[in-house]
Short mmCIF file of C-alpha atoms in Angstrom, two decimals:
data_model
loop_
_atom_site.label_atom_id
_atom_site.label_comp_id
_atom_site.label_asym_id
_atom_site.label_seq_id
_atom_site.Cartn_x
_atom_site.Cartn_y
_atom_site.Cartn_z
CA MET A 1 0.00 0.00 0.00
CA VAL A 2 1.35 3.42 -0.96
CA ALA A 3 1.70 5.80 1.98
CA ILE A 4 0.34 9.31 1.50
CA GLU A 5 2.81 11.95 2.63
CA VAL A 6 0.99 14.96 4.08
CA PRO A 7 3.33 17.99 3.95
CA GLU A 8 3.70 20.24 6.97
CA VAL A 9 2.13 23.65 6.33
CA ASN A 10 3.59 26.62 8.17
CA TYR A 11 0.43 28.63 8.74
CA THR A 12 2.36 31.36 10.54
CA ASP A 13 3.73 32.48 7.16
CA TYR A 14 0.23 33.58 6.11
CA SER A 15 -2.26 36.03 7.55
CA ASN A 16 -5.92 35.15 8.06
CA ARG A 17 -6.88 37.26 5.04
CA GLN A 18 -4.40 35.44 2.82
CA LEU A 19 -5.64 32.03 3.92
CA VAL A 20 -9.34 32.78 3.50
CA PHE A 21 -8.94 34.66 0.20
CA VAL A 22 -8.78 31.61 -2.10
CA PRO A 23 -11.82 29.71 -0.74
CA LEU A 24 -13.91 32.88 -0.68
CA VAL A 25 -13.01 33.74 -4.28
CA VAL A 26 -13.81 30.20 -5.44
CA LEU A 27 -17.13 30.31 -3.56
CA ALA A 28 -17.99 33.70 -5.07
CA VAL A 29 -17.25 32.43 -8.58
CA ALA A 30 -19.36 29.31 -7.96
CA LEU A 31 -22.29 31.40 -6.70
CA ALA A 32 -21.97 33.69 -9.73
CA ILE A 33 -22.11 30.69 -12.08
CA ILE A 34 -25.18 29.27 -10.35
CA GLY A 35 -26.86 32.68 -10.27
CA GLY A 36 -26.16 33.24 -13.95
CA TRP A 37 -27.48 29.80 -14.75
CA TYR A 38 -30.68 30.55 -12.86
CA LEU A 39 -31.19 33.80 -14.74
CA MET A 40 -30.67 32.09 -18.11
CA THR A 41 -32.57 28.83 -17.53
CA GLY A 42 -34.84 29.40 -14.54
CA ALA A 43 -33.05 26.66 -12.58
CA PRO A 44 -29.75 26.66 -10.64
CA ALA A 45 -28.52 23.61 -12.56
CA ASN A 46 -29.19 21.46 -15.62
CA LEU A 47 -32.22 19.42 -14.53
CA GLY A 48 -32.49 15.80 -15.60
CA LEU A 49 -35.56 13.93 -16.80
CA GLU A 50 -36.61 13.04 -13.24
CA PHE A 51 -37.04 16.74 -12.45
CA THR A 52 -38.47 18.03 -15.76
CA GLY A 53 -40.59 15.19 -17.08
CA GLY A 54 -40.40 13.65 -20.53
CA VAL A 55 -39.64 10.42 -22.37
CA GLU A 56 -36.46 8.39 -22.61
CA LEU A 57 -36.05 5.76 -25.34
CA ARG A 58 -33.33 3.12 -25.53
CA ILE A 59 -32.70 2.45 -29.20
CA ALA A 60 -30.60 -0.49 -30.38
CA ASP A 61 -27.37 0.34 -32.18
CA ASP A 62 -28.01 -1.26 -35.58
CA GLY A 63 -24.91 0.25 -37.16
CA GLY A 64 -24.45 3.12 -39.55
CA ASP A 65 -24.66 6.77 -38.58
CA MET A 66 -27.07 6.25 -35.70
CA GLU A 67 -27.20 9.84 -34.50
CA GLU A 68 -28.17 11.08 -37.95
CA ARG A 69 -30.80 8.34 -38.29
CA ILE A 70 -32.24 9.16 -34.87
CA GLU A 71 -32.47 12.87 -35.61
CA ALA A 72 -34.20 12.14 -38.94
CA ALA A 73 -36.68 9.66 -37.45
CA PHE A 74 -38.48 11.99 -35.05
CA ALA A 75 -40.67 14.96 -35.76
CA ASP A 76 -39.32 16.77 -32.69
CA GLU A 77 -35.62 17.25 -32.15
CA PRO A 78 -34.36 15.12 -29.23
CA ASP A 79 -33.00 17.00 -26.22
CA SER A 80 -30.10 14.58 -25.94
CA ILE A 81 -28.66 11.53 -27.68
CA ARG A 82 -26.18 9.43 -25.70
CA SER A 83 -24.34 6.34 -26.81
CA ILE A 84 -23.82 3.45 -24.36
CA PRO A 85 -21.27 1.18 -26.09
CA ALA A 86 -21.39 -1.45 -23.34
CA ASP A 87 -25.08 -2.13 -24.06
CA ASP A 88 -25.01 -1.33 -27.81
CA VAL A 89 -27.80 1.19 -27.40
CA TYR A 90 -28.46 4.90 -27.78
CA VAL A 91 -30.44 6.72 -25.10
CA VAL A 92 -32.66 9.39 -26.65
CA THR A 93 -34.36 11.92 -24.39
CA PHE A 94 -37.32 14.19 -25.07
CA ARG A 95 -38.34 16.76 -22.47
CA ALA A 96 -42.00 17.25 -21.57
CA ASP A 97 -43.83 19.53 -23.98
CA ALA A 98 -45.06 22.82 -22.50
CA ASP A 99 -48.41 22.39 -24.33
CA ASP A 100 -48.73 18.77 -23.21
CA PRO A 101 -47.14 18.74 -19.73
CA ASP A 102 -47.95 15.12 -18.88
CA GLY A 103 -46.85 13.57 -22.11
CA LEU A 104 -45.28 14.21 -25.49
CA ALA A 105 -47.19 14.98 -28.68
CA GLY A 106 -47.07 12.08 -31.12
CA ASP A 107 -46.18 8.44 -30.67
CA LEU A 108 -42.39 8.32 -30.38
CA GLU A 109 -42.26 4.55 -30.64
CA ASP A 110 -44.18 4.63 -33.94
CA GLN A 111 -41.90 7.37 -35.24
CA ALA A 112 -38.85 5.27 -34.30
CA ALA A 113 -40.28 2.19 -36.01
CA ALA A 114 -41.17 4.20 -39.11
CA GLY A 115 -37.57 5.42 -39.21
CA GLY A 116 -36.23 1.87 -39.11
CA LEU A 117 -35.08 2.06 -35.50
CA THR A 118 -35.48 -0.70 -32.90
CA THR A 119 -36.78 0.54 -29.55
CA GLU A 120 -35.67 -1.67 -26.65
CA ALA A 121 -37.29 0.26 -23.79
CA VAL A 122 -39.32 3.40 -23.13
CA ASP A 123 -39.47 5.33 -19.85
CA GLN A 124 -41.84 8.24 -19.34
CA VAL A 125 -42.02 10.69 -16.44
CA SER A 126 -44.95 13.10 -16.26
CA ALA A 127 -44.19 16.75 -15.69
CA SER A 128 -46.38 16.86 -12.56
CA PHE A 129 -44.60 13.86 -11.02
CA ALA A 130 -41.22 15.36 -11.96
CA ALA A 131 -42.12 18.63 -10.21
CA ASP A 132 -43.04 16.70 -7.05
CA THR A 133 -39.77 14.77 -7.26
CA ALA A 134 -37.77 17.98 -7.60
CA GLN A 135 -39.48 19.47 -4.54
CA THR A 136 -38.82 16.29 -2.55
CA ALA A 137 -35.13 16.27 -3.55
CA LEU A 138 -34.75 19.95 -2.62
CA PHE A 139 -36.51 19.34 0.68
CA GLY A 140 -34.20 16.40 1.37
CA ILE A 141 -31.06 18.47 0.81
CA ALA A 142 -32.43 21.30 2.96
CA ILE A 143 -33.35 18.93 5.81
CA ALA A 144 -29.95 17.22 5.62
CA PHE A 145 -28.13 20.55 5.74
CA LEU A 146 -30.34 21.88 8.55
CA GLY A 147 -29.92 18.69 10.56
CA MET A 148 -26.16 18.84 10.09
CA SER A 149 -26.11 22.48 11.24
CA VAL A 150 -28.15 21.75 14.37
CA LEU A 151 -25.93 18.77 15.22
CA VAL A 152 -22.75 20.81 14.81
CA PHE A 153 -24.03 23.67 17.01
CA ALA A 154 -25.16 21.15 19.64
CA LEU A 155 -21.78 19.41 19.52
CA PHE A 156 -19.50 22.46 19.88
CA ARG A 157 -21.88 24.95 21.56
CA THR A 158 -19.72 27.85 20.38
CA PHE A 159 -20.61 30.13 17.52
CA VAL A 160 -17.42 30.57 15.47
CA PRO A 161 -16.28 26.91 15.31
CA SER A 162 -19.82 25.83 14.46
CA VAL A 163 -20.15 28.48 11.74
CA ALA A 164 -16.82 27.30 10.31
CA VAL A 165 -18.19 23.78 9.82
CA VAL A 166 -21.49 24.98 8.33
CA ALA A 167 -19.79 27.49 6.00
CA SER A 168 -17.37 24.84 4.79
CA ALA A 169 -20.19 22.37 4.10
CA PHE A 170 -22.17 25.05 2.23
CA SER A 171 -19.20 25.84 0.01
CA ASP A 172 -18.55 22.12 -0.53
CA ILE A 173 -22.05 21.79 -2.04
CA VAL A 174 -22.10 25.01 -4.06
CA ILE A 175 -18.78 24.40 -5.84
CA PRO A 176 -19.74 20.97 -7.28
CA ILE A 177 -23.11 22.34 -8.47
CA ALA A 178 -21.33 25.13 -10.34
CA ALA A 179 -18.92 22.55 -11.80
CA MET A 180 -21.88 20.42 -12.91
CA ASN A 181 -23.21 23.36 -14.93
CA LEU A 182 -19.84 23.93 -16.60
CA LEU A 183 -19.34 20.21 -17.36
CA GLY A 184 -22.88 19.63 -18.63
CA ILE A 185 -23.79 17.18 -15.84
CA GLU A 186 -27.51 17.08 -15.16
CA MET A 187 -29.10 17.27 -11.73
CA THR A 188 -30.72 13.88 -11.19
CA LEU A 189 -31.65 11.75 -8.19
CA GLY A 190 -28.21 10.13 -8.46
CA THR A 191 -26.33 13.43 -8.42
CA VAL A 192 -28.48 14.67 -5.54
CA ALA A 193 -27.36 11.57 -3.63
CA ALA A 194 -23.75 12.53 -4.42
CA LEU A 195 -24.34 16.03 -3.00
CA LEU A 196 -25.77 14.50 0.18
CA MET A 197 -22.66 12.32 0.45
CA ILE A 198 -20.50 15.45 0.17
CA ILE A 199 -22.25 16.89 3.23
CA GLY A 200 -21.22 13.78 5.14
CA TYR A 201 -17.61 13.95 3.96
CA SER A 202 -17.44 17.66 4.76
CA VAL A 203 -18.77 17.33 8.29
CA ASP A 204 -16.43 14.41 8.96
CA SER A 205 -13.25 16.30 8.05
CA ASP A 206 -14.35 19.56 9.70
CA ILE A 207 -15.37 17.91 12.97
CA LEU A 208 -12.05 16.04 12.99
CA LEU A 209 -10.23 19.38 12.70
CA ASN A 210 -12.39 21.19 15.26
CA ASN A 211 -12.11 18.36 17.78
CA SER A 212 -8.34 18.28 17.42
CA VAL A 213 -8.03 22.03 17.94
CA LEU A 214 -10.68 22.65 20.61
CA ARG A 215 -10.79 19.49 22.68
CA ARG A 216 -7.27 18.09 22.68
CA THR A 217 -4.21 19.38 24.43
CA GLY A 218 -1.32 20.84 22.54
CA ASP A 219 -0.34 23.86 20.50
CA PHE A 220 -2.84 25.16 17.92
CA TYR A 221 -0.60 24.45 14.93
CA GLU A 222 0.36 21.05 16.30
CA SER A 223 -3.34 20.20 16.60
CA VAL A 224 -4.03 21.37 13.04
CA SER A 225 -1.11 19.32 11.72
CA ARG A 226 -2.35 16.24 13.58
CA ALA A 227 -5.83 16.61 12.10
CA MET A 228 -4.41 17.20 8.61
CA ARG A 229 -2.40 13.98 8.66
CA THR A 230 -5.56 11.98 9.21
CA GLY A 231 -8.02 14.14 7.26
CA VAL A 232 -5.95 14.66 4.12
CA THR A 233 -5.10 10.95 3.96
CA MET A 234 -8.79 10.00 4.14
CA THR A 235 -9.84 12.64 1.62
CA VAL A 236 -7.12 11.88 -0.93
CA THR A 237 -7.89 8.16 -0.68
CA SER A 238 -11.59 8.82 -1.29
CA MET A 239 -10.81 11.20 -4.16
CA SER A 240 -8.61 8.58 -5.81
CA ALA A 241 -11.38 6.00 -5.55
CA MET A 242 -13.91 8.42 -7.07
CA ILE A 243 -11.57 9.32 -9.95
CA VAL A 244 -10.99 5.64 -10.72
CA MET A 245 -14.73 5.00 -10.60
CA ALA A 246 -15.37 7.89 -12.99
CA ILE A 247 -12.73 6.63 -15.45
CA VAL A 248 -14.04 3.05 -15.40
CA ALA A 249 -17.67 4.20 -15.68
CA THR A 250 -16.75 6.40 -18.66
CA ALA A 251 -15.06 3.45 -20.38
CA PHE A 252 -18.20 1.31 -19.93
CA GLY A 253 -20.63 4.13 -20.74
CA ILE A 254 -22.26 4.21 -17.28
CA ASP A 255 -23.16 7.89 -17.12
CA LEU A 256 -24.64 7.90 -13.61
CA LEU A 257 -21.55 6.41 -11.92
CA ARG A 258 -19.29 8.65 -13.98
CA ASN A 259 -21.21 11.75 -12.90
CA ILE A 260 -21.27 10.68 -9.25
CA GLY A 261 -17.52 10.04 -9.34
CA ILE A 262 -16.80 13.45 -10.90
CA ILE A 263 -19.06 15.30 -8.46
CA LEU A 264 -17.59 13.57 -5.42
CA ALA A 265 -14.01 14.13 -6.60
CA ILE A 266 -14.69 17.86 -7.07
CA GLY A 267 -16.55 18.07 -3.76
CA LEU A 268 -13.71 16.36 -1.88
CA ALA A 269 -11.14 18.68 -3.45
CA ALA A 270 -13.29 21.65 -2.41
CA ASP A 271 -13.58 20.17 1.07
CA MET A 272 -9.80 20.03 1.50
CA MET A 273 -9.52 23.66 0.44
CA ASN A 274 -12.33 24.84 2.69
CA THR A 275 -11.31 22.77 5.70
CA TYR A 276 -7.61 23.61 5.76
CA LEU A 277 -7.87 27.21 4.59
CA MET A 278 -11.24 28.70 5.54
CA ASN A 279 -11.98 26.56 8.59
CA VAL A 280 -8.43 26.84 9.94
CA THR A 281 -8.58 30.62 9.47
CA LEU A 282 -11.80 30.93 11.47
CA LEU A 283 -10.47 28.65 14.18
CA ARG A 284 -7.21 30.60 14.41
CA TRP A 285 -9.12 33.88 14.67
CA TYR A 286 -11.34 32.34 17.36
CA LYS A 287 -8.40 30.97 19.37
CA PHE A 288 -6.13 34.02 19.22
CA GLU A 289 -8.34 37.04 18.54
CA GLY A 290 -11.99 36.15 19.08
CA VAL A 291 -13.96 35.93 22.27
CA LYS A 292 -13.33 32.57 23.88
CA ARG A 293 -16.35 30.75 25.21
#
């Protein structure tokens, strides 16, 4: 097994403003991306079929220029056409029609057959059901974040250290969502699950740091270094696993696992930045300049 060497960081070389500058700038850019996306599309991210409604067809790869044949077969232009080489199929997606919110105009299966295409499966999600699913997913994320915040405040019972954990977790979620928009990854039930996992990873590393600094004996910087040796090792190991999963899933055409791997890898990278720059800065201010207890 390869040992992960965690370098010693001399935090005394940097002021609090220098340490917190990078995570705050990255967070501001991520919020700007999400805000711009909302203004352009009416949603903070690219919403998948589960949250918009529509029809998804799995069409057998019969050879030839399949994408051109698919585009020519349907009266309406598909919203997306994805190839899955491992299954020899193309996944064709049509969003719900605004004039027909609980279905799509025309018989897509008949259009596919008339175009010489073989349809292996059809999945349809009504727009009303998709709206309910989106609300449930949003409610789930909000409850998870609120529950995490309450738990953290109950655990530390001090304002600044608790805010440090909550702020880090918030940034850890916002940055991957902005990256999803830039990379064209849709918000689906699977990616929502990945965001919930990021909350867990974030709280784990931040609580490890806070416990080491606030509840163990020793110098502040010694406590931070001790927490970093454990936290960075865990995070880098998890990031490596997610990157490998994303590469393998891409090779086999498994979009969901690829997207989850990418989101988690980005979220874990953001977590390292926020934990050991922003969180450390707030803790150092609290220990040396803020009001103690």
